[in-house]
PDB file of C-alpha atoms in Angstrom:
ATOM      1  CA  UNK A   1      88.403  87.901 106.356  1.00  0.00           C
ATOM      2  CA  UNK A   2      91.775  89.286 105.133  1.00  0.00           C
ATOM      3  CA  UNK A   3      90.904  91.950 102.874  1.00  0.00           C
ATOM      4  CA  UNK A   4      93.366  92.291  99.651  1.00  0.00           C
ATOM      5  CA  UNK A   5      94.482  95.696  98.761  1.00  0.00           C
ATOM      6  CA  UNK A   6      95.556  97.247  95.420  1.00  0.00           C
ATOM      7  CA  UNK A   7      98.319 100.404  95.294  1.00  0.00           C
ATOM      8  CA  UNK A   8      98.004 102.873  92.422  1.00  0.00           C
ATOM      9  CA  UNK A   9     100.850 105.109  92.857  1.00  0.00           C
ATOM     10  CA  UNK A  10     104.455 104.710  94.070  1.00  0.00           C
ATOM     11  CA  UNK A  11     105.699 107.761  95.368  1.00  0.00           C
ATOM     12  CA  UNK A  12     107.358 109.192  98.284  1.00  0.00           C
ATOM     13  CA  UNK A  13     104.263 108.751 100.290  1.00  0.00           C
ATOM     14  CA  UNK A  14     102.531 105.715  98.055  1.00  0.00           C
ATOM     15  CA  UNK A  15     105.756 103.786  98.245  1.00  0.00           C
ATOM     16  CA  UNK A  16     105.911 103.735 102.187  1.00  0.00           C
ATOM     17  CA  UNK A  17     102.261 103.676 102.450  1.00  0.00           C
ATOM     18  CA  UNK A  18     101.795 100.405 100.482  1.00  0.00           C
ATOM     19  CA  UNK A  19     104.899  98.844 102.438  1.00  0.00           C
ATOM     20  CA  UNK A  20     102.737  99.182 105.373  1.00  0.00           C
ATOM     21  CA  UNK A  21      99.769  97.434 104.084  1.00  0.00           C
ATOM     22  CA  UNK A  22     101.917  94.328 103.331  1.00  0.00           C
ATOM     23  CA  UNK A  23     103.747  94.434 106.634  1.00  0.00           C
ATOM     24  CA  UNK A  24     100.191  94.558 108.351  1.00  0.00           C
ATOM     25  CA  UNK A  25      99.173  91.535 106.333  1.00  0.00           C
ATOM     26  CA  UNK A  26      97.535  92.746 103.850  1.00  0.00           C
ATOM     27  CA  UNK A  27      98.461  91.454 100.318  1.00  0.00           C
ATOM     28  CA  UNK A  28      99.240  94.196  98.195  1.00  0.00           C
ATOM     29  CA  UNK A  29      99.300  94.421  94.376  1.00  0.00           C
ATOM     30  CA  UNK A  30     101.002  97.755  93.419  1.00  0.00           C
ATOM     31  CA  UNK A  31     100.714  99.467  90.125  1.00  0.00           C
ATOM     32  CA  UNK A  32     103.177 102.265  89.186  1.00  0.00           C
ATOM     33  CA  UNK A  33     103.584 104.231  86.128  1.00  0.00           C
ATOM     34  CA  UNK A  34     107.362 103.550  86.212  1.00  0.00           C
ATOM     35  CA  UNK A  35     107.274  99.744  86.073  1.00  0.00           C
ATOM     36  CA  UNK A  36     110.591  99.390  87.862  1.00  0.00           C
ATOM     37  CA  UNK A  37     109.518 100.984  90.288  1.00  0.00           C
ATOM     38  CA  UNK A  38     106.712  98.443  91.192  1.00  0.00           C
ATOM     39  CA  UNK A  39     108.903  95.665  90.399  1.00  0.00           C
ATOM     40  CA  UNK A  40     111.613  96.926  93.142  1.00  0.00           C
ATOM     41  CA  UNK A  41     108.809  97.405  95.555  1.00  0.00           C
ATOM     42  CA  UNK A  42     106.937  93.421  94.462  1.00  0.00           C
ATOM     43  CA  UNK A  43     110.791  92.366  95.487  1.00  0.00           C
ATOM     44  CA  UNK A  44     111.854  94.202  98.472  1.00  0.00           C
ATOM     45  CA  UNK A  45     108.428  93.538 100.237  1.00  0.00           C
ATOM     46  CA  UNK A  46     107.330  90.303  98.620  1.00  0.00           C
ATOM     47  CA  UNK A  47     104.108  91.668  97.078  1.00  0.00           C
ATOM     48  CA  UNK A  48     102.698  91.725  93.676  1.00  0.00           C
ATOM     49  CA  UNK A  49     103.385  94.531  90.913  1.00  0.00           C
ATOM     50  CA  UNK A  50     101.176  94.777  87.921  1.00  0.00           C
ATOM     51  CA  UNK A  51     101.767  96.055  84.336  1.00  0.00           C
ATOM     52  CA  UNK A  52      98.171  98.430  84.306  1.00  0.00           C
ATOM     53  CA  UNK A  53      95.537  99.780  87.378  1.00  0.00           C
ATOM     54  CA  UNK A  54      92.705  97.551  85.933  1.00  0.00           C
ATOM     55  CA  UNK A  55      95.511  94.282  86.247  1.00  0.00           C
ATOM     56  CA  UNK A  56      96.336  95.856  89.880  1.00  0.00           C
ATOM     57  CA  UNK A  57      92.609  95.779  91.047  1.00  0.00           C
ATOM     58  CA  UNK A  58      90.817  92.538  89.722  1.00  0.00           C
ATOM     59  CA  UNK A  59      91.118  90.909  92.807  1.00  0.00           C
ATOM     60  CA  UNK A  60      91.250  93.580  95.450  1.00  0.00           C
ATOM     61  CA  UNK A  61      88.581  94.530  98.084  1.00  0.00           C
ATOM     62  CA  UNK A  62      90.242  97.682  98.566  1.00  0.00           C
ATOM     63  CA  UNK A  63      91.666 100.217  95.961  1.00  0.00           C
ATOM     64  CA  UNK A  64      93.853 102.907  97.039  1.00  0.00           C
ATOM     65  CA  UNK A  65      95.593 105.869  94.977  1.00  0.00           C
ATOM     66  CA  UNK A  66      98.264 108.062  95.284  1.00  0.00           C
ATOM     67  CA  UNK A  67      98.917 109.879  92.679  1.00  0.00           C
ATOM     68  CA  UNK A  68     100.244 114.016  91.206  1.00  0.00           C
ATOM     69  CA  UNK A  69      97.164 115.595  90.591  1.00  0.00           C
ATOM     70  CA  UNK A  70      93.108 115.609  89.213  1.00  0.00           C
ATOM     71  CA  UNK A  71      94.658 114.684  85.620  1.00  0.00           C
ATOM     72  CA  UNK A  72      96.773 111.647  87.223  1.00  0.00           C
ATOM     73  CA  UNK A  73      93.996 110.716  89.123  1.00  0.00           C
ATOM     74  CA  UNK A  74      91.648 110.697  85.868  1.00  0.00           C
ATOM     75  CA  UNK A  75      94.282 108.793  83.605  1.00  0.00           C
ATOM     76  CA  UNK A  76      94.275 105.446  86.425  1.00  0.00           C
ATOM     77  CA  UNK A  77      90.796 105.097  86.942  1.00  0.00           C
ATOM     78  CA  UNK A  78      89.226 105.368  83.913  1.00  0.00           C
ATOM     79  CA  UNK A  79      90.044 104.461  80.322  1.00  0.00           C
ATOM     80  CA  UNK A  80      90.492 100.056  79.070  1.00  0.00           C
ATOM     81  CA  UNK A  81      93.208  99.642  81.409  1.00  0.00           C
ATOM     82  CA  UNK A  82      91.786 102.084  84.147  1.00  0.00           C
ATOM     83  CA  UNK A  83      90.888 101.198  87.746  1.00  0.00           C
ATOM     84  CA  UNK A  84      87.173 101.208  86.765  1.00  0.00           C
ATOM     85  CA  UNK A  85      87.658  98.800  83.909  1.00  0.00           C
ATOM     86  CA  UNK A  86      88.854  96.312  86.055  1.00  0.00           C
ATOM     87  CA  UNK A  87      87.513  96.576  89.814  1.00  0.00           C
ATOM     88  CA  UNK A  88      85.303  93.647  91.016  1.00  0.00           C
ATOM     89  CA  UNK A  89      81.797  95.255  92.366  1.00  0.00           C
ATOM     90  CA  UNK A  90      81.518  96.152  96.084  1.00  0.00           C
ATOM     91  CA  UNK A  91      85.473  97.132  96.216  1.00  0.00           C
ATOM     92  CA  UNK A  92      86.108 100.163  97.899  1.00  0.00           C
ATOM     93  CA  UNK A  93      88.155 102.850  96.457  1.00  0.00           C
ATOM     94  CA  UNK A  94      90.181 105.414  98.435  1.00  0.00           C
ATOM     95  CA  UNK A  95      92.162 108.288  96.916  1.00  0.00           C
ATOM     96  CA  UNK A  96      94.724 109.743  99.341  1.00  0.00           C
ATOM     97  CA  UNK A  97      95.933 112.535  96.302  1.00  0.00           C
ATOM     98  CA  UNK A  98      95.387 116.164  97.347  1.00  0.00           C
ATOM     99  CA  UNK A  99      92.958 117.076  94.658  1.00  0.00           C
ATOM    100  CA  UNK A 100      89.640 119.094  94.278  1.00  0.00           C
ATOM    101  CA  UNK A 101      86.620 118.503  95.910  1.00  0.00           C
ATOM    102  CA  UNK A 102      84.975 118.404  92.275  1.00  0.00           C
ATOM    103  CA  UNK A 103      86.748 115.117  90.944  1.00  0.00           C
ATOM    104  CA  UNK A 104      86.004 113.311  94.226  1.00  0.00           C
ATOM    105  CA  UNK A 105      82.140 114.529  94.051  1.00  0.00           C
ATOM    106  CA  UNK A 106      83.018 112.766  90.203  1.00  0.00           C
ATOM    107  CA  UNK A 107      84.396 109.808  91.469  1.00  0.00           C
ATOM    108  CA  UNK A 108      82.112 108.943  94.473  1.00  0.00           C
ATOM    109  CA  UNK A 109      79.193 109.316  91.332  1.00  0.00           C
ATOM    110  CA  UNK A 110      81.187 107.328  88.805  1.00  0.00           C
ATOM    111  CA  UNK A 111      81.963 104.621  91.463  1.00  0.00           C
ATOM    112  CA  UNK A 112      78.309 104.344  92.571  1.00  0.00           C
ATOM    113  CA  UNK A 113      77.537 103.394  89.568  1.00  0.00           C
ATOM    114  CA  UNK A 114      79.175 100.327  89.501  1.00  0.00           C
ATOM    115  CA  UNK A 115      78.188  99.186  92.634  1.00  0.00           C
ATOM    116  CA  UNK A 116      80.995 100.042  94.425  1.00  0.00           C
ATOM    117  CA  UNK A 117      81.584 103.081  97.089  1.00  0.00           C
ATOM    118  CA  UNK A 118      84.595 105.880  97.414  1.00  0.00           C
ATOM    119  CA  UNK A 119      86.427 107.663  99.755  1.00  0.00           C
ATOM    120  CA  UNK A 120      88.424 110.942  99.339  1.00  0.00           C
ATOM    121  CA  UNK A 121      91.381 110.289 102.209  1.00  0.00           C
ATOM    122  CA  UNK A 122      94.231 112.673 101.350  1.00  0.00           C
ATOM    123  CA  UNK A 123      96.505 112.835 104.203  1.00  0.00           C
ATOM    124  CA  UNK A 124      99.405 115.464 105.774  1.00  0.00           C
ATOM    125  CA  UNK A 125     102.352 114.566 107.247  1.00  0.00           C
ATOM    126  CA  UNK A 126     105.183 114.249 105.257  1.00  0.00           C
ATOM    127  CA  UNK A 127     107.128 111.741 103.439  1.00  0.00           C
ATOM    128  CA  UNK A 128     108.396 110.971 107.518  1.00  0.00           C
ATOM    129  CA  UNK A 129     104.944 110.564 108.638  1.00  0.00           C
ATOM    130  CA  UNK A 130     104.513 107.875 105.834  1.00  0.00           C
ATOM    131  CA  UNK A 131     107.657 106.093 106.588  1.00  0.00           C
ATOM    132  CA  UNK A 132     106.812 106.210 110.182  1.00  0.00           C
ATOM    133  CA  UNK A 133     102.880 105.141 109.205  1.00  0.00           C
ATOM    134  CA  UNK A 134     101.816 107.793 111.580  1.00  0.00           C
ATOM    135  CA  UNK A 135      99.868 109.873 109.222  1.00  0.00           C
ATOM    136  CA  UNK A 136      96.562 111.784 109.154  1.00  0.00           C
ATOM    137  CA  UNK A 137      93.891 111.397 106.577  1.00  0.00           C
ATOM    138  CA  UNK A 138      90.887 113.938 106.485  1.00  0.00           C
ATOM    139  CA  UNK A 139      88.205 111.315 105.014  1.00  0.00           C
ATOM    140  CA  UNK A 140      85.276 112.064 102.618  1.00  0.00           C
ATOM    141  CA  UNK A 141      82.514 109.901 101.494  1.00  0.00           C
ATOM    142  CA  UNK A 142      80.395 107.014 102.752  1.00  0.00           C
ATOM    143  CA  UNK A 143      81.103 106.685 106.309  1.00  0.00           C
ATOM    144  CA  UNK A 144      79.906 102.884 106.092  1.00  0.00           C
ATOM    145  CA  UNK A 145      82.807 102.401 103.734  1.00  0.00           C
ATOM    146  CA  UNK A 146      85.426 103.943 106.206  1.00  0.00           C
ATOM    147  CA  UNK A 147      83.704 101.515 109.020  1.00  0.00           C
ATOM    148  CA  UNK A 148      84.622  98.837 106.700  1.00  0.00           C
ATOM    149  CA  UNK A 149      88.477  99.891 105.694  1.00  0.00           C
ATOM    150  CA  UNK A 150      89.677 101.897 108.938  1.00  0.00           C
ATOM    151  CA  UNK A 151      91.829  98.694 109.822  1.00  0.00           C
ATOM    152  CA  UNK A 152      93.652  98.745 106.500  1.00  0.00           C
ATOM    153  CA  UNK A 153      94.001 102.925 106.892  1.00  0.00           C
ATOM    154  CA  UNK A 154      95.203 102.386 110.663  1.00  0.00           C
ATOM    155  CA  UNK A 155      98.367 100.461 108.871  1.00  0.00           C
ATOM    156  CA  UNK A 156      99.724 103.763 108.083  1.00  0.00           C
ATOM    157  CA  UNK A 157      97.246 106.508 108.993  1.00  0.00           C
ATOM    158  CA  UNK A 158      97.850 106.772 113.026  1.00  0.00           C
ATOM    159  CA  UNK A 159      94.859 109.738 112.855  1.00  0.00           C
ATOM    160  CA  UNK A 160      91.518 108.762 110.802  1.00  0.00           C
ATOM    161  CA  UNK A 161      88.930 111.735 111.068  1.00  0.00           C
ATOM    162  CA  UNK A 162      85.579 111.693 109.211  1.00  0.00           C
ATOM    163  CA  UNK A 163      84.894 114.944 107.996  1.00  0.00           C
ATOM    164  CA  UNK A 164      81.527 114.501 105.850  1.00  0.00           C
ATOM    165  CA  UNK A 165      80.364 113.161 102.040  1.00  0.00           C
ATOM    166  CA  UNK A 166      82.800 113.150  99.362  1.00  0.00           C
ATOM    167  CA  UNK A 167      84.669 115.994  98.612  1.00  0.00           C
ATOM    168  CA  UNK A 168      85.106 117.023 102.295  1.00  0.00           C
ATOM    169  CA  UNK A 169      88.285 115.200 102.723  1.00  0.00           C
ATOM    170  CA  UNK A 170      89.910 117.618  99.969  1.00  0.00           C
ATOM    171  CA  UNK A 171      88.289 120.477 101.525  1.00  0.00           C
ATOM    172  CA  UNK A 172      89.757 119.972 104.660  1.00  0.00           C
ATOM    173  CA  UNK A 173      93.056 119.218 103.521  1.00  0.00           C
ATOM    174  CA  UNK A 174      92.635 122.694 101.843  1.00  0.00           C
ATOM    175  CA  UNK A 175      92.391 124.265 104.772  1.00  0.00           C
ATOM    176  CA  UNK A 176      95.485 122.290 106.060  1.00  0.00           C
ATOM    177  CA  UNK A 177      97.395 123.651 103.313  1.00  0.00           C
ATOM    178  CA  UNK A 178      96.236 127.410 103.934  1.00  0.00           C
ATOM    179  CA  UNK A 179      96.895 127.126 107.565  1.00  0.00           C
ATOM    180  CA  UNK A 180     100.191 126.009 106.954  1.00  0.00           C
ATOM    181  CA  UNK A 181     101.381 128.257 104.532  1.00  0.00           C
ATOM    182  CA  UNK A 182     100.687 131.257 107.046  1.00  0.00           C
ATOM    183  CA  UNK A 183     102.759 129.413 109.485  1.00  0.00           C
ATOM    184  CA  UNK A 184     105.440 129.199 107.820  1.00  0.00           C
ATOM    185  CA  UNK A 185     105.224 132.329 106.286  1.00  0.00           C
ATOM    186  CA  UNK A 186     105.640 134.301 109.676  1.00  0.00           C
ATOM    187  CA  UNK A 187     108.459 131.963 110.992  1.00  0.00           C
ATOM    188  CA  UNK A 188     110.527 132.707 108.485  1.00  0.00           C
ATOM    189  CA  UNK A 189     109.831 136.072 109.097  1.00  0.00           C
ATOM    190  CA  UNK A 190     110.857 135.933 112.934  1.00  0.00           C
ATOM    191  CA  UNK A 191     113.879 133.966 112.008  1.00  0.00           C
ATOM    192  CA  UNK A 192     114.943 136.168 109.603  1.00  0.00           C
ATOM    193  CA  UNK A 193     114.609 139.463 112.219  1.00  0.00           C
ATOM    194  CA  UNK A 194     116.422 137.032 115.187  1.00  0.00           C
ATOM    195  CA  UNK A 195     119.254 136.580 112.729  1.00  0.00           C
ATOM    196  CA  UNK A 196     119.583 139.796 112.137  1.00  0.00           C
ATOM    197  CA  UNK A 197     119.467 141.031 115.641  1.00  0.00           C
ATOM    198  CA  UNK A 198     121.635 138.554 116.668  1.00  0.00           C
ATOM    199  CA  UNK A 199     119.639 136.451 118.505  1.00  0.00           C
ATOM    200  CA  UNK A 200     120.815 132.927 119.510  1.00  0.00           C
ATOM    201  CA  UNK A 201     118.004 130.319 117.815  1.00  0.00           C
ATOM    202  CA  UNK A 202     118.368 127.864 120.106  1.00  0.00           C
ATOM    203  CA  UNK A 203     117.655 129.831 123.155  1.00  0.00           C
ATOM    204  CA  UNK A 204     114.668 132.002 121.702  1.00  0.00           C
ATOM    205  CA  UNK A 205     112.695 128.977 120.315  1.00  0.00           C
ATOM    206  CA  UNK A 206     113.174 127.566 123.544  1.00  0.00           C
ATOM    207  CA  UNK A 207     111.667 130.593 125.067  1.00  0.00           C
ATOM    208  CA  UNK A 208     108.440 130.948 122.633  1.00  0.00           C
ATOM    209  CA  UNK A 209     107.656 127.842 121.598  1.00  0.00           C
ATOM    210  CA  UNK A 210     106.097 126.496 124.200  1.00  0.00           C
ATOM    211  CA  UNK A 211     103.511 129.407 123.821  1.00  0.00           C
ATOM    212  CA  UNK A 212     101.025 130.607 121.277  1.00  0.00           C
ATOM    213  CA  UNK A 213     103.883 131.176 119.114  1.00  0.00           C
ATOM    214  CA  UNK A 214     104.285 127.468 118.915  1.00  0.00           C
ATOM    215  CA  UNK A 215     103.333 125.146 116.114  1.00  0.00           C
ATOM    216  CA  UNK A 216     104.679 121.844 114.403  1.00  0.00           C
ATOM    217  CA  UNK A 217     106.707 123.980 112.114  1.00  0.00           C
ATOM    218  CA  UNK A 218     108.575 125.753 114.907  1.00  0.00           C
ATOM    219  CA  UNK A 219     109.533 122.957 116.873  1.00  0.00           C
ATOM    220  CA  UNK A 220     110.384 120.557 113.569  1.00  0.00           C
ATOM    221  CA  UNK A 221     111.646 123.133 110.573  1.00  0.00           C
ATOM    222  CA  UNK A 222     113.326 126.029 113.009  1.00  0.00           C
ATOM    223  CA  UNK A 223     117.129 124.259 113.038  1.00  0.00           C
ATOM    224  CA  UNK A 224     117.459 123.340 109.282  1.00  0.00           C
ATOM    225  CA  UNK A 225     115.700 126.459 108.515  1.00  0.00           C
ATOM    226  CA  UNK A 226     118.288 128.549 110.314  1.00  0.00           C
ATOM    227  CA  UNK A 227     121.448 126.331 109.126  1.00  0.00           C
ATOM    228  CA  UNK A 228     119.799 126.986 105.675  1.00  0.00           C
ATOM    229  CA  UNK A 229     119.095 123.435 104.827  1.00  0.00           C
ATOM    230  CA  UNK A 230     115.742 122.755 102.877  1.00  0.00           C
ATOM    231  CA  UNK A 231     115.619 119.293 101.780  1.00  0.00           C
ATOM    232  CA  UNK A 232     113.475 118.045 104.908  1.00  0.00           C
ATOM    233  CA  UNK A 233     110.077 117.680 103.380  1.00  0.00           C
ATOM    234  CA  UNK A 234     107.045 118.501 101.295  1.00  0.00           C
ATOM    235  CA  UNK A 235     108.238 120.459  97.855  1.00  0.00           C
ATOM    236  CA  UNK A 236     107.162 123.353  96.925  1.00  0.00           C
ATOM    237  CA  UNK A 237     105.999 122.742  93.851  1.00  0.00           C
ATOM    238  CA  UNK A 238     103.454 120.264  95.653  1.00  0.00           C
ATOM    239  CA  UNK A 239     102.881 123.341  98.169  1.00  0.00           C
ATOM    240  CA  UNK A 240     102.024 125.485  95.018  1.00  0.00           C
ATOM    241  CA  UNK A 241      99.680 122.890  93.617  1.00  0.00           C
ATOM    242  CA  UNK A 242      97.960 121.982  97.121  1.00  0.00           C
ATOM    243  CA  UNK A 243      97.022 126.242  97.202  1.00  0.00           C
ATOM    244  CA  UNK A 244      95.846 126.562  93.439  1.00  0.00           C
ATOM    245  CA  UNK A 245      93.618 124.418  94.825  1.00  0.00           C
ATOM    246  CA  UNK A 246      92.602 125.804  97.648  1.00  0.00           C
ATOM    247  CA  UNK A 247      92.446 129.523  95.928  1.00  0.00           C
ATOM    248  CA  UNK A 248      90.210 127.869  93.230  1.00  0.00           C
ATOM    249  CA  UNK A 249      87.914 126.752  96.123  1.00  0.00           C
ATOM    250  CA  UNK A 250      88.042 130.228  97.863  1.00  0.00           C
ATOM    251  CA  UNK A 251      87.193 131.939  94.556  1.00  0.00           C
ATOM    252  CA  UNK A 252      84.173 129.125  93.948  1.00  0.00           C
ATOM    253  CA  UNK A 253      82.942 130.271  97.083  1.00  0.00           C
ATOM    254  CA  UNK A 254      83.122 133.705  96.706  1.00  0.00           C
ATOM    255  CA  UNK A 255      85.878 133.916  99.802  1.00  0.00           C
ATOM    256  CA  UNK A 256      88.730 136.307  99.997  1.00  0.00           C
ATOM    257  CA  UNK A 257      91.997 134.515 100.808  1.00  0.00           C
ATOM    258  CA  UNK A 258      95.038 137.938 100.527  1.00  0.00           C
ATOM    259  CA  UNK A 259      97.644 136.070 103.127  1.00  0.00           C
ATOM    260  CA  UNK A 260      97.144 132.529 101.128  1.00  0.00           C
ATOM    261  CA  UNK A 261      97.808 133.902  97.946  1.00  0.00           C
ATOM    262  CA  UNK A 262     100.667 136.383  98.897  1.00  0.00           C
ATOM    263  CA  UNK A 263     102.170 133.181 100.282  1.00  0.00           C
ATOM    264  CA  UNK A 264     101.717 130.937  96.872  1.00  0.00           C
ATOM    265  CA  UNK A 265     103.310 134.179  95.115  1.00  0.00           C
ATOM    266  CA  UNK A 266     106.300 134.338  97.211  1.00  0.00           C
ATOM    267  CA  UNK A 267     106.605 129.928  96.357  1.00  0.00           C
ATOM    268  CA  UNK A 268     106.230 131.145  92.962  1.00  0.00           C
ATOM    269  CA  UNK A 269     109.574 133.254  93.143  1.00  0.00           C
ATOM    270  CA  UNK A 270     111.380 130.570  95.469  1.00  0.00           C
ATOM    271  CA  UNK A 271     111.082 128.093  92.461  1.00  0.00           C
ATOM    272  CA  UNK A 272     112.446 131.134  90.437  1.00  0.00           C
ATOM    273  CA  UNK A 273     115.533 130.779  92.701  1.00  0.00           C
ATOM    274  CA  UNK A 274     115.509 127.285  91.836  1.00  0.00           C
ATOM    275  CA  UNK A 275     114.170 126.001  95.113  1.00  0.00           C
ATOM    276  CA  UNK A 276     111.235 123.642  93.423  1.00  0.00           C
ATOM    277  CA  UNK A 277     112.094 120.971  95.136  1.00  0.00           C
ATOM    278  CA  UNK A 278     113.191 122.741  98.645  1.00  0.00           C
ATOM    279  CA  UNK A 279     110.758 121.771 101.244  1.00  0.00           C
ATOM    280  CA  UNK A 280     108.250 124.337 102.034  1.00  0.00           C
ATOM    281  CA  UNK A 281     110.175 126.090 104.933  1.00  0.00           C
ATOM    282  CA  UNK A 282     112.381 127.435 102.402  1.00  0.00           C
ATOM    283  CA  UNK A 283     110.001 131.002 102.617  1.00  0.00           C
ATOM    284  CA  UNK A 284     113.443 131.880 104.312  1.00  0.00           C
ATOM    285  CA  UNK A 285     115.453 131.262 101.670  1.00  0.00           C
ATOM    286  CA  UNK A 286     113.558 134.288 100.223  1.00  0.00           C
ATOM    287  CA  UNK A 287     114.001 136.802 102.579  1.00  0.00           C
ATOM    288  CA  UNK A 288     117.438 136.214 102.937  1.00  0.00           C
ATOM    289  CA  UNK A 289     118.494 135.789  98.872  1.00  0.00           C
ATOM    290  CA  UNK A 290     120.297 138.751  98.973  1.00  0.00           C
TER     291      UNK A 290
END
């Protein structure tokens, strides 16, 4: 059975992500909140665009989102024209925004309801990852719904790991987000003392990154960070939303997270410099304003 597939959310990872879906056969109805946009993506891919989510999902076995935030989240699934409003029973909705663990817990209840079941799916990787369709979702929820939609997730998710009942998707991408931001954090650091010292970039990476001082970041952000270029990537002003969340969660637990917020102050005074829409490696461009 081919299953049909709605898209709630065209951005620089929805867009991509729903291209996928109707390149691996299945049909795709896309909703975005810029109509244009889902009439340029209907054309270019020969899909379907509808006006509102509930239009988008009357006839789809499989609901996915991709949108800002909670509040974004909120305003396409519920309301007259809302995802709920209009989504047969037994569809399956999965949310791949980074949001809280609490509006998943809400949705997964609110979905239930109506017969239907929910996963929370939000993924890392990158506006490239999406392109490429080699991204990785950290999935929440009923596991017997993932059984039944992991071939429409392996279209553009090349790593699918189960991490518990809803909300635990979001969690773990938290802790994505926090690991990350450390990373990058002490990078830009050592960059900023090689410069200084004079050391060639090419040549030390070389040397240390094929040791514990390697990561993704290293071997992917090193070059453009050190040529100054920060337009590669996630923006920090996504960064700075993805770690109010997490902090939130740290401080609902009780947990002490210094380094994490340190790091979401200094993104605070990048976009000061103007830098919201630099890609996260642009810590750098911090240190070395002066």
């Amino acid at each position: 059975m081919t299953l049909r597939c709605a898209f709630i959310g065209l951005g620089v990872m929805g867009y991509p992500m729903a291209r996928h879906l109707q390149q691996n056969n299945f049909p795709t109805t896309v909703y975005n909140r810029t109509s244009e946009k889902a009439c340029k993506w209907a054309d270019a891919y020969q899909g379907n665009a509808a006006s509102t989510p509930r239009e988008a999902v009357q006839d789809a076995d499989v609901v996915l989102i991709c949108v800002g935030n909670d509040d974004d989240v909120r305003s396409v699934v519920y309301g007259d024209e809302g995802v709920l409003a209009g989504l047969k029973q037994g569809a399956i909705v999965i949310d791949h925004t980074t949001a809280s663990a609490e509006l998943a817990r809400e949705l997964a209840e609110a979905l239930a309801k109506q017969g239907s079941r929910f996963l929370d799916a939000p993924v890392s990787g990158g506006q490239q990852g999406a392109e490429n369709g080699v991204l990785t979702a950290m999935i929440g929820g009923d596991e017997s719904a993932l059984k039944d939609t992991d071939q429409v997730l392996a279209a553009y998710a090349k790593t699918r790991e189960y991490m518990g009942p809803a909300g635990h998707g979001q969690l773990a991408k938290m802790v994505n987000q926090i690991c990350i931001a450390g990373v990058v954090q002490g990078l830009s650091e050592g960059l900023q003392l090689a410069r200084k010292v004079g050391l060639d970039a090419d040549t030390l990476i070389k040397a240390i990154s094929q040791g514990a001082a390697g990561s993704w970041q290293m071997q992917n952000r090193y070059k453009t960070m050190w040529e100054q270029h920060y337009e590669h990537g996630f923006a920090v002003d996504w960064m700075r939303k993805d770690l109010k969340i997490a902090l939130a969660e740290g401080d609902r637990q009780g947990l002490s997270m210094p380094l994490t917020a340190l790091v979401d102050q200094f993104y605070a005074e990048v976009q000061k410099m103007g830098g919201s829409r630099w890609d996260t490696s642009s810590l750098l461009a911090r240190l070395e304003r002066e």
